[in-house]
Structure formats: C-alpha cells, structure tokens
Amino acid sequence: MITGFLLRALEGKIIIAAAILVAIGLLVPALNLLMPPESALHIPTYIVSLLGKYLCYALLALALDLVWGYCGILSLGHGAFFALGGYAMGMYLMRQVGSRGVYGDPILPDFMVFLNWKELPWFWHGMDMFPLAMAMVLIVPGLLAFVFGWFAFRSRVNGVYLSIITQAMTYALLLAFFRNDMGFGGNNGLTDYKEIIGFNVQADGTRAVLFALSAIFLALCLIIASGIVRSKFGKVLVGVRDAESRVRFLGYRVENIKLFTFVVSAMMAGIAGALYVPQVGIINPGEFAPANSIEVVVWTAVGGRGTLIGPIIGAILVNVGKSYFTGAFPDLWLFALGGLFIFVTLFLPKGIVGTVQQYLARRKDFARAADSDGARTDVKTEPAPAAAE
Amino acid sequence: MLRFFLSTLLLMLSLAAPSMAQSDPTSLFNALGKADFKQAEDVIGQLAASADPRIVPALQAFGEGDLYVRKADGAVFIAKPAGADLALIDPVTGASAGEAPKSAVTKIKVNNTLRRAIRSALGGLTLLSPDRAVRLAAAQAVLQSPSAENLELVEAALAAETDKQVKARMEEARAVSVLASDRSVEEKRASIATVASLGGREAIGILMSVSANLDAGLKPDVDAAIAGIESKLLFWDMGQNIWYGLSLGSVLLLAAIGLAITFGVMGIINMAHGEMVMIGAYSTFMVQQVIRSHYPDLFDWSLAIALPVAFLVTGAVGLVIERGVIRFLYGRPLETLLATWGISLILQQTIRTIFGPTNQEVGNPSWMSGSFALGGLTITWNRLWIVLFSLTIFFALLALMKRSAFGLQMRAVTQNRRMASSMGIRTPWVDAFTFALGSGIAGIAGVALSQIDNVSPNLGQAYIIDSFMVVVFGGVGNLWGTFVGALSLGVLNKFLEPSVGAVLGKILVLVLIILFIQKRPRGLFALKGRAIEA
C-alpha cells in the first residue's frame, strides 16, 4: 500500500519538481560554502537565508493549497499554525541560549528574568530537548487544527463562515501572544538565539544546512501532498470541494475527510514555521496577524490553487517581488500587492500554473481534433487532461 | 484607657516645653522655628484652635515649604524669592519685613504628616470665610482629612451658615469630624448614617479610616454602612458597565452596519469595508480643514456638513469598486475576499501617500465635548451622541430596506436574481447602488468614529475583524441580527473587561463567537430557508 502510495505520488511532474527542489537544496549550500567569496558563482549567506525563507513560505502555501485547492476550505488562519510551529522551535532555541543570555540565567530565558519570573512555566519544561521540541512543532498546530476542525466540520460550518472564524482564531492568538503573562515573550517574541543542536545559528554552515533542510522538507511535503491527492482519498477530497452534499449523500463522512486534511495541512504549516524561525532569527506575535494569513492565500491564488506546484511558484514569485519592491520602491509595494490580488482574481482565477495547464491542454485538444478528422465525438468522450493535476 | 493616658502624657509633655506655652499667633509661629516634627504638629493644632483667619497665608506657605526662620533672632517669616535674596513677610500681619540673603535664614522643614495637619487646620480656618466658594472648599477639605480638632470650628461654622449647599457639605464634614472625636455613641451613630448617605468610594475610605478608633458597639453600624455603600456602588458600576457596553456596542454597530449590507445582504466579503470607514473619517478631516481655514464660525456644524460629504465620497468609491471589480465576481464569494483585500491595500496606501502615515487631528465640536452625571453614572456627550447616531442610522436603514421601492428591489435581487430580472428590475444597477449604499454608510460611520478614534490610514484595519464578527454573530442577511449582535458583544466585552482585563476579555469574546458559530452556524437570527449549498 505504501509503495502504491509512493508510486502514485511520484508520478509525472511531481518527481521532477521534487528532484529540482532537492538539487537546489544541495547546490545552493554548495555554492555558498565551497566557492570562494570572490567567485561569480558564490552565493552570499544572506541570500541563502533569504531563499530559505522563501522555501518556508512555499511550504506554507503548499499546506494551504492542500485544504483550499483540494478540499475547498479557505483557511484565513494558516499563519497561526505556521507561527505555532515557529514558537515551538523558538522555545527550543531559547532554552539553548542558557547562561549566555543578557541576564545570564542558566534556565530562564531573558524575558522571564526581566519580568521577574522565578521559575519556568510548565509548558516550557522539556523544550530544551530537541526531539520533544520537534514533536511539538507537529503536535501543537496539529492539535489546534484537530480541535478547531472537530468542532467546525462536525457542525458543518463552511464557506465564508469558516473563513471568518479561522480569521477570528488567528486574531485571538495574536492578541493572546501579545500578552506578557502568556509566557512567550509578549510583544518582542523570542529572539537572540545562539545555537541549534550544538551548532551556531549564525554560522554559514548552519545556515546552509537549514536551507538544505527547507528544500528537502518542501520536496517531502510535496510528495506527501501529491500522494494524498492522487490516492482514492484524494478523489473524494476533490469531490468534497466540488459538491460536498453529494459526497455526503454517497455515504462518506465528509467531516472526517476534512478534518484529516486540515490536520495534515496544519502540521505542514508548523514544519514551515519551525524551519523559518532559525533562518530569520526571530518569532513574534506579528506572525499571527490576519493580514499575513491572507497574504498566504494570495501566493496560493497567484501560483494556482488546485495544483501542487502552483503555490510553490506563487509563494516564491510574490516574495521575490516583495523583496525587490520593498527595497527599491517601498511606497509602491502595497499598490503592487493590492493590484496583484485584483488582477489574479479577475484575470487569472486558476493562477499561473492553472492557466498554463489549461492552455497546454487546449492545444493538445486541438492537435488531437486535427488528427482525427471529423471524429469529434471521440474527443469529447475522452476525459479532459486538464482535469488532472 | 491606655490611649487616654498616652495622649495626656503627650499633652503634658508638649505643655512642658517652654516655647509652646504661648498662645498668640506670632509667638506660636516663632515656636515652629525650634520645633521638631512632632512638636510642630502640636503647634499647628494650637494655631488652628486660635481660629484667627490672619494665619491662613502663613500656614499655606508652611505647607509649601516657604516658611523660614531667621538665624539671628529665631523669628519666623514667610519668604518669597526676590532676585538672589528672599523677601520676608510677617506671618501674622502679612506686612513686609524687608529682605534677607539666603544664608541668613533656614527653611522650616515639613513632612507629609505635617502637611496633612496643615491641610486640616486650613480647612477649619477657612470655614468662616465670607467667600462662599472658599467655605465650600474648606468643608470639602475637612471632609477629606477628618480630625477631632476641627469639630468645634465646623459646628460654629455650621450654626452661622446660611447657604444650603455649603450647609449640606458642612453637615457631612461635621459628621466626619464627629467620628474622629470622642463624642457620644449616639451622636457617632447618627454621623455614620450621614457619611453613608454621602455614598461613593470616598465615604468607604472615611469609614474605614475611622472605624479603627471607634467603640466596638459601633462596629456593626460601620460595617452595615460600608456594605450599603458598596452594594449601591456595585449597582452603579453595573449601570456604568452597561452604558460602556452600549457605547462600545453602538460603535460596533456603526462599523458593522455597512457590512451588514455589502456582506450580509449581497454576500460580498468586503475586506475593503474598514477602508470605507477610514475614508469617511478622512472626509471629516478634509471638511474640518476647509472650515477651519475659510469659515471658522461654522466649526460646530462641521460634522453635520461632513456627513453628506463622507456619504457621497465613500458611496462614489464604492460604486467604482463595484463596477470595476466586484461585478465580475458575483457567485464567487471567497474570491471577492481576495479582490477586496487587494482594494483595501491600495486604498490604505493611497491615503498614506496623500496624507502621510501619522494621525490627523480631527476636532470635537463644542456640543460633543464634556460630560454630565446621571446618578452615579458619568456620561460623556460624544459617547451619547454616537449611541443616538448609530440608532438613527440603523432605523433609517431599516426603513429604507423595508419601506422604500429601492429596498424592495434590493431584497428581490438578493433573494432571486433571475426572477427579479424577469420582472424588469435592472439588477446590475441595483447591485451597484446597494454596494454604494453599504459603502456610504461605512463612510458615515467614519465621521462618527473620527470623534473617538485616531484618524490614521490604519483606522479601518482596527474595525474590520470586529465588524465581521458582529455580522456573522448576528446572522447574515438580517439587520436586526447585526443590531442585537453589536450591542450584546459590546456589553459582553465590557462586563468581561473588569474581571479579566481588556485583552483577555477580547480573546474570550472571540473564542465565544467561534464556539457560538459551531452551535448556530448561521448566526443568531438565521434566515430560514430550504436551500442547501451545493
């Protein structure tokens, strides 16, 4: 069954995309570490970190696409899962600081000393153990998604209502994490990390490895997502997206299907957040802002929802654009982003990848129609290739 | 008993001190020069007992640390800075006594205990002043720092008092002083009742402070009085909370009511709604700028002028948005979300480019500033106006929807577009004007919100999530739902606030809404129907 899953998952373009990602994951760090700095092929470390950030965003967009593009759940709160994964990683990194902090307390992170706390809150215990922290990266977002989805899907909250309560969820978390007494560093979040499993987070080597890990995890999640989408379960998933009631009438438990997808997606978002934090060096409550989650939706929409490669391309393109605009024309960025939203929804409802696929499919159709003169009925009965991924 | 002995002992000690024996004001003041803090307090008591109004300025000067003793002869003066030197003034007569270099005098030190003693002495002394305002202030001062020494003064003043208001205040001051004195139990019991009728936290404070020195027999009276005041306070606190809640609720209603049309009636997830509110607020700012520079007399009318301006401006923006973007997206609600979010970013950045990112100064007309008291409630005029205003807007909109031809067409189009179209209704125009109406109302809300919030490009962002919560909580497609939703969320928020804090209260409200949606996925007032979503 697993081999079947893998075989289906690695079909066609996905294997190419995953291979490209792994190749990038190896090539970029190699160019960064092995090439001398004066070489034209050398990639400076800050670029490596920037690219790593894009890959994390791409993973987040892929996670959103799994629920939005294939299950029809427009989550406006995926930033929350991303941030929770990030906080789990941030907590681990804070515990690794140890007595090197400004106040030199061996156990308490700086902000707790600053707030005059005497001991570690219960949820910080054990976060200095890497395996536990990494488990938390998956468990915390997964658990939140499970509880939230359990209630929401069971009572058949869907469409706009679901989007708005996911937004309320991330907004509530934003407000909560801003509070100092939550024990997550309040306004300032968690920062000033020193090392990760014994390696200096600032070092070039660590950054390169983190980048490689981002690329590999993205490839891995792509394969998992592809496996899910191409399995029988995936067909039902698309059915839920397109005609939820019919799927329910056919005897499927729609809420369980949605819940599973939602939890998997939230865990992927958590992984993205955990990879993001050490590369950026900070996690703060701003990551919970509803606007961030909406931005993720745009990346996915730009790239093409309902395709697996689309959100990756979308996230990278939009963020490259953002980095360029905010550097070159800071005032124009919001105009460009806003314009992009409108342009994509009006003219590219299927996104870049979706539109390209549609175009290619149509050309194939024409070619086939030209081959079999007059036998048009045959063409029509054939399943349209555009419907597939 | 022990206390009595101690105080007698103290009295004897103080009498024994040679310089304390005199009783004319000048020598009393001079005694201050040599006294330590403890003795100085006694001297102040004797000065107060002299009931000589001439010593008032000197006591005030003492309280402010302007009383000095001349090193040469130990005489005490009020000193005011005059160039490098100090101008000396006789403490009793107020006559000038020449100047002295700073080195020739020493300041008489004063501490908080002394300041309190001075305040209460002054309170007693000024009770007899011919000026009504001064007497009132003096009674107030005695009320706040009760002491037994004042009692006779207060009673004397009370006997001579004719003004009703001052008399009432002195009555209270007397009651307070009685409690601090060693009068009979009956008299004290009556005083407790008087103080209790005063109400408020102050009265509790007074009762608390004197209760330690009272006879055990009076304890139940004091406790009952405190409990009575507290329950009354609780009642008013409740009233105040409800009022704050209604006021917050009306702000939410204002912000959400335009959305109830664009989102609730038309089904467009209008993320640019907050920006419409913001543009309304900026229209108010522009109107006020023009009025300030050209017609300053009209300033009190600025809001009335800004209302139609904001309505037209935001309505026009809404019309452009609907015709330019939204009409292509009907039937795809989640995509209207993306497109309108994009619009909101553009509008925000436009305003930021034109006006800059900082807050703009929007003035309050005179009829909106200040407050008045209603029983134990303090009601500010601007809040009251906003409550009234939001109610007016709500009912006007309700009438428009239910009673006018346009409202009928609007409802027809949203219920069954094709049927409405077959009946000859121009559905595209109804769509456009409905959206413009919703945007225009958001603009009007902006005029009101400019009075209580910072007018900055981020103004809309602060309201957008709350507005959606209100509409979803109340039930989409139902104006009454929005009304009830806004007010109940406002009141709920304000009731949670005192016990858990503002932020946690807000989080709890959000969580409650999320849970509520599970229970009733279509909100409080769901539209009944048999349609099932595909």
PDB file of N, CA and C in Angstrom, chain B residues 174-176 178-181 183-197 207 210 214-225:
ATOM      1  N   ARG B 174     -19.057  67.782  59.422  1.00  0.00           N
ATOM      2  CA  ARG B 174     -19.243  67.639  60.867  1.00  0.00           C
ATOM      3  C   ARG B 174     -19.336  66.158  61.240  1.00  0.00           C
ATOM      4  N   ALA B 175     -20.113  65.435  60.436  1.00  0.00           N
ATOM      5  CA  ALA B 175     -20.287  64.012  60.726  1.00  0.00           C
ATOM      6  C   ALA B 175     -18.938  63.309  60.730  1.00  0.00           C
ATOM      7  N   VAL B 176     -18.124  63.656  59.764  1.00  0.00           N
ATOM      8  CA  VAL B 176     -16.809  63.029  59.663  1.00  0.00           C
ATOM      9  C   VAL B 176     -15.962  63.372  60.883  1.00  0.00           C
ATOM     10  N   VAL B 178     -17.038  64.275  63.806  1.00  0.00           N
ATOM     11  CA  VAL B 178     -17.593  63.630  64.992  1.00  0.00           C
ATOM     12  C   VAL B 178     -17.008  62.231  65.135  1.00  0.00           C
ATOM     13  N   LEU B 179     -16.912  61.553  64.016  1.00  0.00           N
ATOM     14  CA  LEU B 179     -16.397  60.188  64.062  1.00  0.00           C
ATOM     15  C   LEU B 179     -14.960  60.146  64.557  1.00  0.00           C
ATOM     16  N   ALA B 180     -14.222  61.222  64.293  1.00  0.00           N
ATOM     17  CA  ALA B 180     -12.826  61.245  64.707  1.00  0.00           C
ATOM     18  C   ALA B 180     -12.685  61.729  66.143  1.00  0.00           C
ATOM     19  N   SER B 181     -13.761  62.295  66.692  1.00  0.00           N
ATOM     20  CA  SER B 181     -13.664  62.896  68.034  1.00  0.00           C
ATOM     21  C   SER B 181     -14.072  61.875  69.091  1.00  0.00           C
ATOM     22  N   ARG B 183     -16.941  62.087  70.892  1.00  0.00           N
ATOM     23  CA  ARG B 183     -18.342  62.352  71.238  1.00  0.00           C
ATOM     24  C   ARG B 183     -19.068  61.062  71.600  1.00  0.00           C
ATOM     25  N   SER B 184     -20.351  61.219  71.996  1.00  0.00           N
ATOM     26  CA  SER B 184     -21.123  60.062  72.475  1.00  0.00           C
ATOM     27  C   SER B 184     -21.428  59.093  71.338  1.00  0.00           C
ATOM     28  N   VAL B 185     -21.757  57.879  71.726  1.00  0.00           N
ATOM     29  CA  VAL B 185     -22.013  56.832  70.753  1.00  0.00           C
ATOM     30  C   VAL B 185     -23.210  57.188  69.857  1.00  0.00           C
ATOM     31  N   GLU B 186     -24.248  57.757  70.457  1.00  0.00           N
ATOM     32  CA  GLU B 186     -25.457  58.078  69.677  1.00  0.00           C
ATOM     33  C   GLU B 186     -25.119  59.067  68.566  1.00  0.00           C
ATOM     34  N   GLU B 187     -24.364  60.076  68.988  1.00  0.00           N
ATOM     35  CA  GLU B 187     -24.008  61.104  68.013  1.00  0.00           C
ATOM     36  C   GLU B 187     -23.209  60.502  66.861  1.00  0.00           C
ATOM     37  N   LYS B 188     -22.323  59.579  67.233  1.00  0.00           N
ATOM     38  CA  LYS B 188     -21.495  58.946  66.214  1.00  0.00           C
ATOM     39  C   LYS B 188     -22.346  58.090  65.292  1.00  0.00           C
ATOM     40  N   ARG B 189     -23.329  57.417  65.873  1.00  0.00           N
ATOM     41  CA  ARG B 189     -24.171  56.544  65.064  1.00  0.00           C
ATOM     42  C   ARG B 189     -24.891  57.392  64.002  1.00  0.00           C
ATOM     43  N   ALA B 190     -25.392  58.545  64.448  1.00  0.00           N
ATOM     44  CA  ALA B 190     -26.069  59.439  63.501  1.00  0.00           C
ATOM     45  C   ALA B 190     -25.086  59.885  62.428  1.00  0.00           C
ATOM     46  N   SER B 191     -23.852  60.127  62.859  1.00  0.00           N
ATOM     47  CA  SER B 191     -22.847  60.590  61.895  1.00  0.00           C
ATOM     48  C   SER B 191     -22.561  59.530  60.847  1.00  0.00           C
ATOM     49  N   ILE B 192     -22.524  58.280  61.316  1.00  0.00           N
ATOM     50  CA  ILE B 192     -22.253  57.194  60.358  1.00  0.00           C
ATOM     51  C   ILE B 192     -23.318  57.200  59.283  1.00  0.00           C
ATOM     52  N   ALA B 193     -24.557  57.401  59.719  1.00  0.00           N
ATOM     53  CA  ALA B 193     -25.641  57.434  58.745  1.00  0.00           C
ATOM     54  C   ALA B 193     -25.425  58.565  57.745  1.00  0.00           C
ATOM     55  N   THR B 194     -25.006  59.749  58.280  1.00  0.00           N
ATOM     56  CA  THR B 194     -24.784  60.893  57.387  1.00  0.00           C
ATOM     57  C   THR B 194     -23.689  60.582  56.376  1.00  0.00           C
ATOM     58  N   VAL B 195     -22.589  60.011  56.892  1.00  0.00           N
ATOM     59  CA  VAL B 195     -21.476  59.701  55.983  1.00  0.00           C
ATOM     60  C   VAL B 195     -21.923  58.666  54.953  1.00  0.00           C
ATOM     61  N   ALA B 196     -22.694  57.675  55.416  1.00  0.00           N
ATOM     62  CA  ALA B 196     -23.131  56.628  54.499  1.00  0.00           C
ATOM     63  C   ALA B 196     -23.973  57.220  53.376  1.00  0.00           C
ATOM     64  N   SER B 197     -24.796  58.228  53.750  1.00  0.00           N
ATOM     65  CA  SER B 197     -25.654  58.815  52.712  1.00  0.00           C
ATOM     66  C   SER B 197     -24.819  59.559  51.676  1.00  0.00           C
ATOM     67  N   LEU B 207     -14.976  55.891  56.368  1.00  0.00           N
ATOM     68  CA  LEU B 207     -15.480  54.959  57.374  1.00  0.00           C
ATOM     69  C   LEU B 207     -14.405  53.956  57.766  1.00  0.00           C
ATOM     70  N   VAL B 210     -11.795  55.664  60.111  1.00  0.00           N
ATOM     71  CA  VAL B 210     -12.200  55.975  61.487  1.00  0.00           C
ATOM     72  C   VAL B 210     -12.615  54.726  62.250  1.00  0.00           C
ATOM     73  N   LEU B 214     -13.077  53.518  66.660  1.00  0.00           N
ATOM     74  CA  LEU B 214     -14.426  53.621  67.202  1.00  0.00           C
ATOM     75  C   LEU B 214     -14.671  52.565  68.260  1.00  0.00           C
ATOM     76  N   ASP B 215     -15.717  52.798  69.063  1.00  0.00           N
ATOM     77  CA  ASP B 215     -16.122  51.795  70.062  1.00  0.00           C
ATOM     78  C   ASP B 215     -16.559  50.527  69.348  1.00  0.00           C
ATOM     79  N   ALA B 216     -16.410  49.424  70.059  1.00  0.00           N
ATOM     80  CA  ALA B 216     -16.785  48.142  69.458  1.00  0.00           C
ATOM     81  C   ALA B 216     -18.281  48.126  69.143  1.00  0.00           C
ATOM     82  N   GLY B 217     -19.075  48.857  69.943  1.00  0.00           N
ATOM     83  CA  GLY B 217     -20.524  48.858  69.733  1.00  0.00           C
ATOM     84  C   GLY B 217     -20.927  49.430  68.394  1.00  0.00           C
ATOM     85  N   LEU B 218     -20.068  50.275  67.841  1.00  0.00           N
ATOM     86  CA  LEU B 218     -20.415  50.933  66.579  1.00  0.00           C
ATOM     87  C   LEU B 218     -19.997  50.119  65.374  1.00  0.00           C
ATOM     88  N   LYS B 219     -19.185  49.101  65.621  1.00  0.00           N
ATOM     89  CA  LYS B 219     -18.648  48.287  64.519  1.00  0.00           C
ATOM     90  C   LYS B 219     -19.740  47.828  63.539  1.00  0.00           C
ATOM     91  N   PRO B 220     -20.835  47.204  64.072  1.00  0.00           N
ATOM     92  CA  PRO B 220     -21.861  46.734  63.133  1.00  0.00           C
ATOM     93  C   PRO B 220     -22.434  47.860  62.285  1.00  0.00           C
ATOM     94  N   ASP B 221     -22.597  49.038  62.913  1.00  0.00           N
ATOM     95  CA  ASP B 221     -23.133  50.165  62.140  1.00  0.00           C
ATOM     96  C   ASP B 221     -22.224  50.504  60.980  1.00  0.00           C
ATOM     97  N   VAL B 222     -20.932  50.587  61.294  1.00  0.00           N
ATOM     98  CA  VAL B 222     -19.968  50.949  60.255  1.00  0.00           C
ATOM     99  C   VAL B 222     -19.991  49.899  59.147  1.00  0.00           C
ATOM    100  N   ASP B 223     -19.976  48.623  59.583  1.00  0.00           N
ATOM    101  CA  ASP B 223     -19.948  47.561  58.571  1.00  0.00           C
ATOM    102  C   ASP B 223     -21.189  47.614  57.699  1.00  0.00           C
ATOM    103  N   ALA B 224     -22.334  47.831  58.356  1.00  0.00           N
ATOM    104  CA  ALA B 224     -23.574  47.893  57.585  1.00  0.00           C
ATOM    105  C   ALA B 224     -23.523  49.066  56.619  1.00  0.00           C
ATOM    106  N   ALA B 225     -23.017  50.193  57.118  1.00  0.00           N
ATOM    107  CA  ALA B 225     -22.959  51.378  56.257  1.00  0.00           C
ATOM    108  C   ALA B 225     -22.055  51.106  55.058  1.00  0.00           C
TER     109      ALA B 225
END
